[in-house]
Coordinates of C-alpha atoms and ligand atoms in Angstrom, one line a residue:
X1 CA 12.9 -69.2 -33.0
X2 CA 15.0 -69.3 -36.0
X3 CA 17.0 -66.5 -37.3
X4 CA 16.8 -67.9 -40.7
X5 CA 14.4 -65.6 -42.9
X6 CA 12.2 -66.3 -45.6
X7 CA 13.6 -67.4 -49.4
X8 CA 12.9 -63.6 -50.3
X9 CA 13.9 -61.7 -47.2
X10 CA 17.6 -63.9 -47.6
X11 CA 18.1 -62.8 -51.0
X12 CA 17.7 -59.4 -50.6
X13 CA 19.0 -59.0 -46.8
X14 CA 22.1 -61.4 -46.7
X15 CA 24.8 -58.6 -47.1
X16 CA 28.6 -58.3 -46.7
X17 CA 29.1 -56.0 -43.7
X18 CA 29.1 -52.3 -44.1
X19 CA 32.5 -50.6 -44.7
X20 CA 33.0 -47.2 -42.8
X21 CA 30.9 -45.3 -45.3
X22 CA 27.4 -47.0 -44.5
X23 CA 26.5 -47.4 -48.1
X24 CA 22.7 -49.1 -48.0
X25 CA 23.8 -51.3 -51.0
X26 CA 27.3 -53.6 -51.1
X27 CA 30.0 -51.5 -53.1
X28 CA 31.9 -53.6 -55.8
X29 CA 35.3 -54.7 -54.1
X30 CA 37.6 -54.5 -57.4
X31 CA 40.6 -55.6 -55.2
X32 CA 43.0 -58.4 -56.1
X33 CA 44.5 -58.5 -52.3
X34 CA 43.7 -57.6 -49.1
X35 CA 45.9 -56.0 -46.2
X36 CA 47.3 -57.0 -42.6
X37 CA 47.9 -55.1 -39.8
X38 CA 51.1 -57.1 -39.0
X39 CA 53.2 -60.2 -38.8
X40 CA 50.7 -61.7 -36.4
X41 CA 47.3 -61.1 -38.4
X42 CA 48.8 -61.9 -41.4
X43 CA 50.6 -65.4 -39.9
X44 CA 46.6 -66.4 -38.1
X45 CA 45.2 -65.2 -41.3
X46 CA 47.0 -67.4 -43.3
X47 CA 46.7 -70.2 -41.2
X48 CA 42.9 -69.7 -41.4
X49 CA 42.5 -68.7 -37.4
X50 CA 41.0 -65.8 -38.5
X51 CA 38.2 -65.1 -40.9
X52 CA 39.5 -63.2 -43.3
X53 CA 39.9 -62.7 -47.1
X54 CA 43.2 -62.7 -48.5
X55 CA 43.4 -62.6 -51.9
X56 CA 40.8 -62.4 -54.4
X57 CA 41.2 -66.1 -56.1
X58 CA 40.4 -67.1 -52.6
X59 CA 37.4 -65.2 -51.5
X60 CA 36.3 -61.9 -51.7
X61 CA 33.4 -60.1 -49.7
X62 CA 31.4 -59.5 -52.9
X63 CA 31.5 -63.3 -54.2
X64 CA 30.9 -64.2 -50.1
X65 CA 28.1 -62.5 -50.3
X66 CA 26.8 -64.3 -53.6
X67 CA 27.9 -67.8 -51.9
X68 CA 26.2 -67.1 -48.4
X69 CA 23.0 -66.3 -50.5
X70 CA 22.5 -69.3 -52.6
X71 CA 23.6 -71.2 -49.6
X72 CA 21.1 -70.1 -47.8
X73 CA 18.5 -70.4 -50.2
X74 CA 19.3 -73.8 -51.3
X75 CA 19.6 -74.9 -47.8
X76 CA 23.8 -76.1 -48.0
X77 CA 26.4 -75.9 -45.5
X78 CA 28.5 -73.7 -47.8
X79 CA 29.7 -73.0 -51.5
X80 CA 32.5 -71.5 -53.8
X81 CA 31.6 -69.1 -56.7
X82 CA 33.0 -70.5 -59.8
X83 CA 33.4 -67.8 -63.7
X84 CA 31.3 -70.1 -65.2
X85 CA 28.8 -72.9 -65.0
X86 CA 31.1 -75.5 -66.1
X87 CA 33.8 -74.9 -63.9
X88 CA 31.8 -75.7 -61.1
X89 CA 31.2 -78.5 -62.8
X90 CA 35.0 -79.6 -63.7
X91 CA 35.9 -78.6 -60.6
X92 CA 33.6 -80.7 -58.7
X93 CA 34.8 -83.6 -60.6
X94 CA 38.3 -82.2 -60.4
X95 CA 38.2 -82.4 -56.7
X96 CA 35.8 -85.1 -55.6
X97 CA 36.7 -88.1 -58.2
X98 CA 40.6 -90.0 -58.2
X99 CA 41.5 -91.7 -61.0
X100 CA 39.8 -95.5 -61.4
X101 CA 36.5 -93.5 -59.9
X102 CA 33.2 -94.0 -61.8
X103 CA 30.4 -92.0 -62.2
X104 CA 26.9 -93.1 -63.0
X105 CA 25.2 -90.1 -65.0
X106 CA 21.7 -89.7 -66.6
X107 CA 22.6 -89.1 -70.4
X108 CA 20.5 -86.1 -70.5
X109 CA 23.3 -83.4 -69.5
X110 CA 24.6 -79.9 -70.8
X111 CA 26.4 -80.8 -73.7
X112 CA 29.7 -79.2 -72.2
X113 CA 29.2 -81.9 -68.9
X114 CA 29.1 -84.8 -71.7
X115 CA 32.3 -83.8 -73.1
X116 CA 33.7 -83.9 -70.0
X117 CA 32.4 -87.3 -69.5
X118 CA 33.3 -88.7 -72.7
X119 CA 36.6 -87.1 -73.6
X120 CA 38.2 -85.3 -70.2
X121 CA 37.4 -87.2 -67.4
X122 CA 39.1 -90.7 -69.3
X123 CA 42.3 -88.9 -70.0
X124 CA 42.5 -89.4 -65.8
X125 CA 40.8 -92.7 -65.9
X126 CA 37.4 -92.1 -64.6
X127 CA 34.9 -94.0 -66.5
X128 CA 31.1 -92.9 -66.7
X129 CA 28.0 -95.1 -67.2
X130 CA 24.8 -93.2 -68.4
X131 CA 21.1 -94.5 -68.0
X132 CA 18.6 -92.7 -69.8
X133 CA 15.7 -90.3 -68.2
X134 CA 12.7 -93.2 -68.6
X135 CA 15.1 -96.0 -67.6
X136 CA 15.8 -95.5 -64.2
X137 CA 14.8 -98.5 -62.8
X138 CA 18.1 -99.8 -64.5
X139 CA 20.2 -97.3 -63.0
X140 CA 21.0 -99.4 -59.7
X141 CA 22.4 -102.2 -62.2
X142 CA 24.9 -99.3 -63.4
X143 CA 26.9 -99.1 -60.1
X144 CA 29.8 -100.7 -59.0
X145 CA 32.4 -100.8 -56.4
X146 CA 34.3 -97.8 -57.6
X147 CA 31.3 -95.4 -58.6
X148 CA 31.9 -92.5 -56.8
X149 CA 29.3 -89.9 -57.8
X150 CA 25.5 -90.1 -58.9
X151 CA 25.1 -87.1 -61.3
X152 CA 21.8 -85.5 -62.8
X153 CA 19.5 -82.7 -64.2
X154 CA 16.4 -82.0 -63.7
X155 CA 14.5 -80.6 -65.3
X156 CA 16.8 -81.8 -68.4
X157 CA 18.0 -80.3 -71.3
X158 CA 16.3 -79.5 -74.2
X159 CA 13.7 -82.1 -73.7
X160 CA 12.6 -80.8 -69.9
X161 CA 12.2 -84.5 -68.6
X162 CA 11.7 -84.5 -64.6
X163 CA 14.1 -87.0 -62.7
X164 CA 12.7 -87.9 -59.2
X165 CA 15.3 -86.8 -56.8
X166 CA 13.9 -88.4 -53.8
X167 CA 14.8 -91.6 -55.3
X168 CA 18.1 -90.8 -56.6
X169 CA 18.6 -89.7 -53.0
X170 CA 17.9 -92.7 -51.8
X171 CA 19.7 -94.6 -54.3
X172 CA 22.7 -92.9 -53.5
X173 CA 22.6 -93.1 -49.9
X174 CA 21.6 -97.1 -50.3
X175 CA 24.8 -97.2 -51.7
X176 CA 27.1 -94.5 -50.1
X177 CA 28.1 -92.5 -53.5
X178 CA 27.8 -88.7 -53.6
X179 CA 24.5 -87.3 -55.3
X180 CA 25.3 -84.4 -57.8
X181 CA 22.8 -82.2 -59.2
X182 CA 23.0 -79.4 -61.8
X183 CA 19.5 -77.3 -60.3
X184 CA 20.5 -74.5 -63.3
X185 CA 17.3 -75.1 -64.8
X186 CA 14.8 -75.0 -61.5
X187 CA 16.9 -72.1 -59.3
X188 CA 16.6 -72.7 -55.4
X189 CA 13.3 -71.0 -55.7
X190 CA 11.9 -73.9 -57.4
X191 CA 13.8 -76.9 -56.3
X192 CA 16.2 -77.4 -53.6
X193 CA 17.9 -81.1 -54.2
X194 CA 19.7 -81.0 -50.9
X195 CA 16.3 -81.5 -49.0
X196 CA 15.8 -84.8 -51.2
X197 CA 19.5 -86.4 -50.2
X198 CA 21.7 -84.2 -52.6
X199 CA 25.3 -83.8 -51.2
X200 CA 26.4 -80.9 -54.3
X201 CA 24.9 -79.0 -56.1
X202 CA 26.0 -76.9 -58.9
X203 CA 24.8 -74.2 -61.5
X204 CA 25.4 -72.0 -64.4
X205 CA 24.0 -68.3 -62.5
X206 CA 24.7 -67.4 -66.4
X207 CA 21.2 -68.9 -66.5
X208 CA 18.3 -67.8 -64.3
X209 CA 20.1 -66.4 -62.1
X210 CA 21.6 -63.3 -63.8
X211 CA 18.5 -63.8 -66.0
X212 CA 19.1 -60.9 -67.7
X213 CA 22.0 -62.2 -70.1
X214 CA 24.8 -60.2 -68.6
X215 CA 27.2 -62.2 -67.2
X216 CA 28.5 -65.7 -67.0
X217 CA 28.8 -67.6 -63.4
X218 CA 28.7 -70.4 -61.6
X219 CA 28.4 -72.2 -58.0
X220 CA 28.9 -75.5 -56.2
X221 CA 27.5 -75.4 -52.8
X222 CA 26.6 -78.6 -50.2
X223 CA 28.2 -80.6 -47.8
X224 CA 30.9 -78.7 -46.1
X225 CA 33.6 -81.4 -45.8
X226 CA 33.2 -81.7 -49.9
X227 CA 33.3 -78.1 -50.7
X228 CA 36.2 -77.6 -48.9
X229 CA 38.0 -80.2 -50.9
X230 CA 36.6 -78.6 -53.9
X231 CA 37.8 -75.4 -52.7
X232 CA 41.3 -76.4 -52.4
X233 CA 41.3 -77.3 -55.8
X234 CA 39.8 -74.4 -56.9
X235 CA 41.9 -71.9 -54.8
X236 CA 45.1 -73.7 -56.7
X237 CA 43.6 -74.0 -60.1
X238 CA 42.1 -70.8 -60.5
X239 CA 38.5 -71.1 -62.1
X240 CA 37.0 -68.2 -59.7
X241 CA 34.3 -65.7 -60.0
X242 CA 35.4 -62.3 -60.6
X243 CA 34.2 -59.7 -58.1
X244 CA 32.3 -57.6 -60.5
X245 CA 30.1 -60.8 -61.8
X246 CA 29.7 -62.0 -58.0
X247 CA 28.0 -58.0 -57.6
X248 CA 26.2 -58.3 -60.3
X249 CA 25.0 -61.9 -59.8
X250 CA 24.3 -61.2 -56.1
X251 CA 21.6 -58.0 -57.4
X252 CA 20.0 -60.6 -59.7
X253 CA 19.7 -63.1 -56.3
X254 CA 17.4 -59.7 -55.3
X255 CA 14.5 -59.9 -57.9
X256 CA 14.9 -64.5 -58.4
X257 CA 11.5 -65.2 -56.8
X258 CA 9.6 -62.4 -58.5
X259 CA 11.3 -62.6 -61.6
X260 CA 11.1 -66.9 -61.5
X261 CA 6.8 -66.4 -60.8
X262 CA 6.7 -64.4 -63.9
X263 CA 8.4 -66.6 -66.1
X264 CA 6.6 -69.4 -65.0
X265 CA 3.7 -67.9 -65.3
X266 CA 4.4 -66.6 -68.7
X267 CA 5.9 -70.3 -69.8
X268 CA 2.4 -72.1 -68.4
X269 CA 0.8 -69.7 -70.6
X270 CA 2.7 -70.8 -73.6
X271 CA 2.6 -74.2 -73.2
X272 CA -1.4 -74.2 -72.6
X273 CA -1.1 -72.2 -76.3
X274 CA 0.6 -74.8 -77.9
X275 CA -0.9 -77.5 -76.4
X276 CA -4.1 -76.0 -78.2
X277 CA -2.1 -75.7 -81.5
X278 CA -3.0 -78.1 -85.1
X279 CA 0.5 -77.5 -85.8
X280 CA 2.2 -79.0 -82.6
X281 CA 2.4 -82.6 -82.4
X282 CA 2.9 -82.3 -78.0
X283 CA 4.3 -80.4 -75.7
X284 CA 6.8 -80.8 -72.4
X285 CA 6.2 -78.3 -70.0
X286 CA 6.7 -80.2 -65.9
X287 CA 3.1 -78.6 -64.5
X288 CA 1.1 -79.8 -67.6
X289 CA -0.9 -82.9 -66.7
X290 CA 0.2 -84.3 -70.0
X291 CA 4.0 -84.2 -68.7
X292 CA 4.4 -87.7 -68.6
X293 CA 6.6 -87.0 -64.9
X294 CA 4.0 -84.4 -64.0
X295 CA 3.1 -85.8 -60.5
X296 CA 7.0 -85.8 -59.5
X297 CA 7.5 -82.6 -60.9
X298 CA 4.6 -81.3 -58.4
X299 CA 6.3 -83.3 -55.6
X300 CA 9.7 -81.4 -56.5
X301 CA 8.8 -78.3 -58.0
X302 CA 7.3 -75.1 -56.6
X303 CA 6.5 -74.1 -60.5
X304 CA 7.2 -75.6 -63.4
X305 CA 9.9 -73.4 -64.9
X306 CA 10.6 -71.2 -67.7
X307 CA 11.4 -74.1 -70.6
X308 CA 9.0 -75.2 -72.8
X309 CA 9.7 -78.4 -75.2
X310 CA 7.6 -79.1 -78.1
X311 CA 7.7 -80.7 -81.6
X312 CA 6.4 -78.9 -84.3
X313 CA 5.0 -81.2 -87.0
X314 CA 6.9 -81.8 -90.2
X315 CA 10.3 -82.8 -88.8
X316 CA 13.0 -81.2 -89.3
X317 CA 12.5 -79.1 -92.2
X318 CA 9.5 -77.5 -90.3
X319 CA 11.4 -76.8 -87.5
X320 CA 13.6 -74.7 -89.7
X321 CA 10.9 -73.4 -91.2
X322 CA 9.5 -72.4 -87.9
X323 CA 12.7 -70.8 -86.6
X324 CA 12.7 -68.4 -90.1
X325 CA 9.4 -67.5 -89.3
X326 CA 10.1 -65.9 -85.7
X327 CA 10.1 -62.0 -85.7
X328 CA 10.3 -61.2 -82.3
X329 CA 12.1 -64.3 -80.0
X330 CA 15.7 -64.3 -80.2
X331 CA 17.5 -67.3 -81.6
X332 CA 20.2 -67.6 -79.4
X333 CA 22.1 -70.4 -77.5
X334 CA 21.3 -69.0 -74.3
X335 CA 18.2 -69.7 -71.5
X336 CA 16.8 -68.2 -68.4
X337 CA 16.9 -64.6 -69.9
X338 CA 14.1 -61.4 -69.6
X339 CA 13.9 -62.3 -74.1
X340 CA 12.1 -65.1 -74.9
X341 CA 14.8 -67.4 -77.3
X342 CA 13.9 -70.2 -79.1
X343 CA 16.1 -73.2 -80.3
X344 CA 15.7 -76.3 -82.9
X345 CA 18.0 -78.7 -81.6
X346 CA 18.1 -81.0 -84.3
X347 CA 19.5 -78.9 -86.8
X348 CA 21.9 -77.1 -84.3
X349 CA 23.2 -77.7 -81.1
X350 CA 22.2 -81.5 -81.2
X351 CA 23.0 -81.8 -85.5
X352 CA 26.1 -83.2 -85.2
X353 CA 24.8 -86.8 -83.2
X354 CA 23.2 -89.1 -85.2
X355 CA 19.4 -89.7 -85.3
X356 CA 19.3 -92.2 -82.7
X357 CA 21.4 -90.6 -80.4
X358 CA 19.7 -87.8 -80.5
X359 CA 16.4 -89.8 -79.6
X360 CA 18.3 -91.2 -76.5
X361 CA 18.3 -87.5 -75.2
X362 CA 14.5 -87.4 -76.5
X363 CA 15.4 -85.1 -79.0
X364 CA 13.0 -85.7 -82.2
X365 CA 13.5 -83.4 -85.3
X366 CA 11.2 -81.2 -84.6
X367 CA 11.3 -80.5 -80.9
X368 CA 11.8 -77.3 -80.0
X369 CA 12.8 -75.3 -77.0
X370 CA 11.4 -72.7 -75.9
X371 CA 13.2 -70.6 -73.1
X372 CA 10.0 -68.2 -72.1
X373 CA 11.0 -64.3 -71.6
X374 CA 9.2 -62.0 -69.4
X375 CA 7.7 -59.6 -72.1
X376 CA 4.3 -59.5 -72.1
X377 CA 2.6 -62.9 -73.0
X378 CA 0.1 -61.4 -75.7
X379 CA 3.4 -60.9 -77.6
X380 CA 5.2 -63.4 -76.9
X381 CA 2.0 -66.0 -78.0
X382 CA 1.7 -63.6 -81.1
X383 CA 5.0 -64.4 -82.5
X384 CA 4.5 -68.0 -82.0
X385 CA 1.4 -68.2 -83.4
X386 CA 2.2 -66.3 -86.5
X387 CA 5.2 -68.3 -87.0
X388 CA 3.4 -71.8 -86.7
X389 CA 0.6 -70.7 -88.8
X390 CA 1.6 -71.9 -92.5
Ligands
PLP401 C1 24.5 -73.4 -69.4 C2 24.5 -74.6 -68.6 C3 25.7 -75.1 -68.0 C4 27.0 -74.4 -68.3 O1 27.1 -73.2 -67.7 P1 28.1 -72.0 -68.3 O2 27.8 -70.9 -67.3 O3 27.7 -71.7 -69.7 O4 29.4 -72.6 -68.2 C5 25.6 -76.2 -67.2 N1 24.5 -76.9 -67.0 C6 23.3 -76.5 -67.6 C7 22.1 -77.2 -67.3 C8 23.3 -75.3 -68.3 O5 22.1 -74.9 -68.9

């Protein structure tokens, strides 16, 4: 029988070892170093013979602990804890492409990723290719004899289009690049890309998995001859967790799967609303059988998430409007936390691309996101209802 536990059980029972005062709960371990008892144990240590944490840019048992949890629950080999969401994602890059490497990308990526795509990763020569979320049938004619790594999200950002990961899987392994996904949006508790071919994953834990909109983090776990390569590199160039955000982020891993159901359930709620709404020309939301990848976000998907895309009518002037009406959501650049937040792309984070290129993201002037909060769903529907009501 395997020793392996349930998704829950993992989160909440994976624990650094007890120190010598039994404490139930891990202590924070604010310590930059660690000790040896002599030439010997610090010689093996160093050589990596021995198991043991060294210094704190290295490893550290409280962002250990964090690592062998979303390890476990996303079903890797093993994992480094990154400060933020994007340095797992330079780092990844950082460590896995050379220069003349090419990646093949879907164009619907955090905005941060597509800088790195468009102005980093060329000042080292590495060259990226994007198909678009309904165009993947031409993503095979994207890849040539240097692409390196096949990268994705899913569900995307802001628009909350579903790529099938089963096929990018195979695609990948048809022709022998690495599969990259950013599961930020879904958590392990929804979605666990590995089981569909993935060889990294990454995400921003500022996201769902603090959910509470505390701290910034970030992770890369997978394949354990990769992450070791991307350890190196981040070992030498310095982008790790600090201990105090691994404790924190590792409590948060505690309450994911019963703090995930609620949001779900509380963003299936809001979409039905909406759906029902005069004032709402359609609505995104993966487990709505109007999501036009609804059947692969069922094969993928335990639930359907906590984002909610939908386009108010009036372009973008009413989406203003709608945003000056909202008494209770936050407007705020964040997602994945206890407040409900709403965003109008078009007129923010997305303003400064021009119309078109904001429609190859699927981002029409009046879409708006909707990152569902677990207050109570009377309230949460009451805001929105008052603030789409002209
Ligand atoms: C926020 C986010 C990131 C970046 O994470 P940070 O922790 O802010 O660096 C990357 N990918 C996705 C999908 C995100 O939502």
């Amino acid at each position: 029988m395997s020793t392996k536990k349930h998704f829950e059980t993992e989160a909440i029972r994976k624990q650094s070892k007890r120190s010598q005062f039994s404490e139930h709960s891990t202590p924070l371990y604010l310590t930059s170093s660690f000790v040896f008892d002599d030439a010997e144990d610090m010689r093996a240590s160093f050589a990596e013979e021995k198991d043991k944490n060294l210094y704190s840019r290295f490893s550290n048992p409280n962002t250990s602990e964090f690592v062998d949890k979303i390890v476990s629950m996303e079903g890797a080999e093993s994992g480094y804890a990154f400060a933020t969401g994007m340095a797992a994602i330079f780092s990844t890059f950082g460590a896995l492409l050379q220069s003349g490497d090419h990646v093949v990308s879907c164009r619907s990526v955090f905005g941060s990723t597509h800088t790195l795509f468009t102005t980093y990763l060329p000042k080292w020569d590495i060259e990226t290719s994007y198909f678009n979320v309904n165009e993947v049938d031409k993503l095979e004619r994207l890849i040539k004899p240097n692409t390196k790594i096949l990268y994705a999200e899913t569900p995307t950002n802001p628009a909350v289009d579903i790529l099938d990961l089963e096929l990018l899987g195979k695609i990948a392994k048809k022709y022998n690049i690495l599969l990259v996904i950013d599961n930020c949006f879904a958590t392990p508790y929804l979605q666990k890309p590995i089981e569909f071919g993935a060889d990294i994953v990454v995400h921003s834990a500022t996201k769902l998995i603090d959910g509470q909109g505390r701290v910034l983090g970030g992770i890369a776990v997978g394949r354990s001859d990769l992450i070791r390569e991307i350890y190196l590199f981040s070992r030498n160039t310095g982008p790790a967790m600090s201990p105090f955000n691994a404790w924190i982020l590792s409590k948060s891993l505690e309450t994911l799967a019963v703090r995930v159901d609620k949001h779900c359930d509380n963003a299936f709620k809001v979409a039905e609303f909406l759906e029902s709404h005069s004032n709402v020309n359609w609505v995104k939301y993966p487990f709505l059988k109007s999501h036009p990848q609804y059947k692969v976000a069922k094969k993928q998907m335990k639930l359907g998430g906590n984002i909610v895309a939908f386009e108010v009518k009036g372009g973008i002037e009413a989406g203003r409007i709608f945003l000056n009406k909202i008494k209770m959501c936050s407007l705020s650049a964040n997602l994945g936390d206890t407040r409900t937040i709403v965003t109008h792309p078009a007129s923010t984070t997305h303003s400064k691309l021009s119309e078109a290129d904001r429609l190859e993201v699927s981002i029409t002037d009046g879409l708006v996101r909707a990152s569902v909060g677990l207050e109570h769903i009377d309230d949460i529907i009451n805001d929105l209802y008052q603030a789409l009501n002209t």
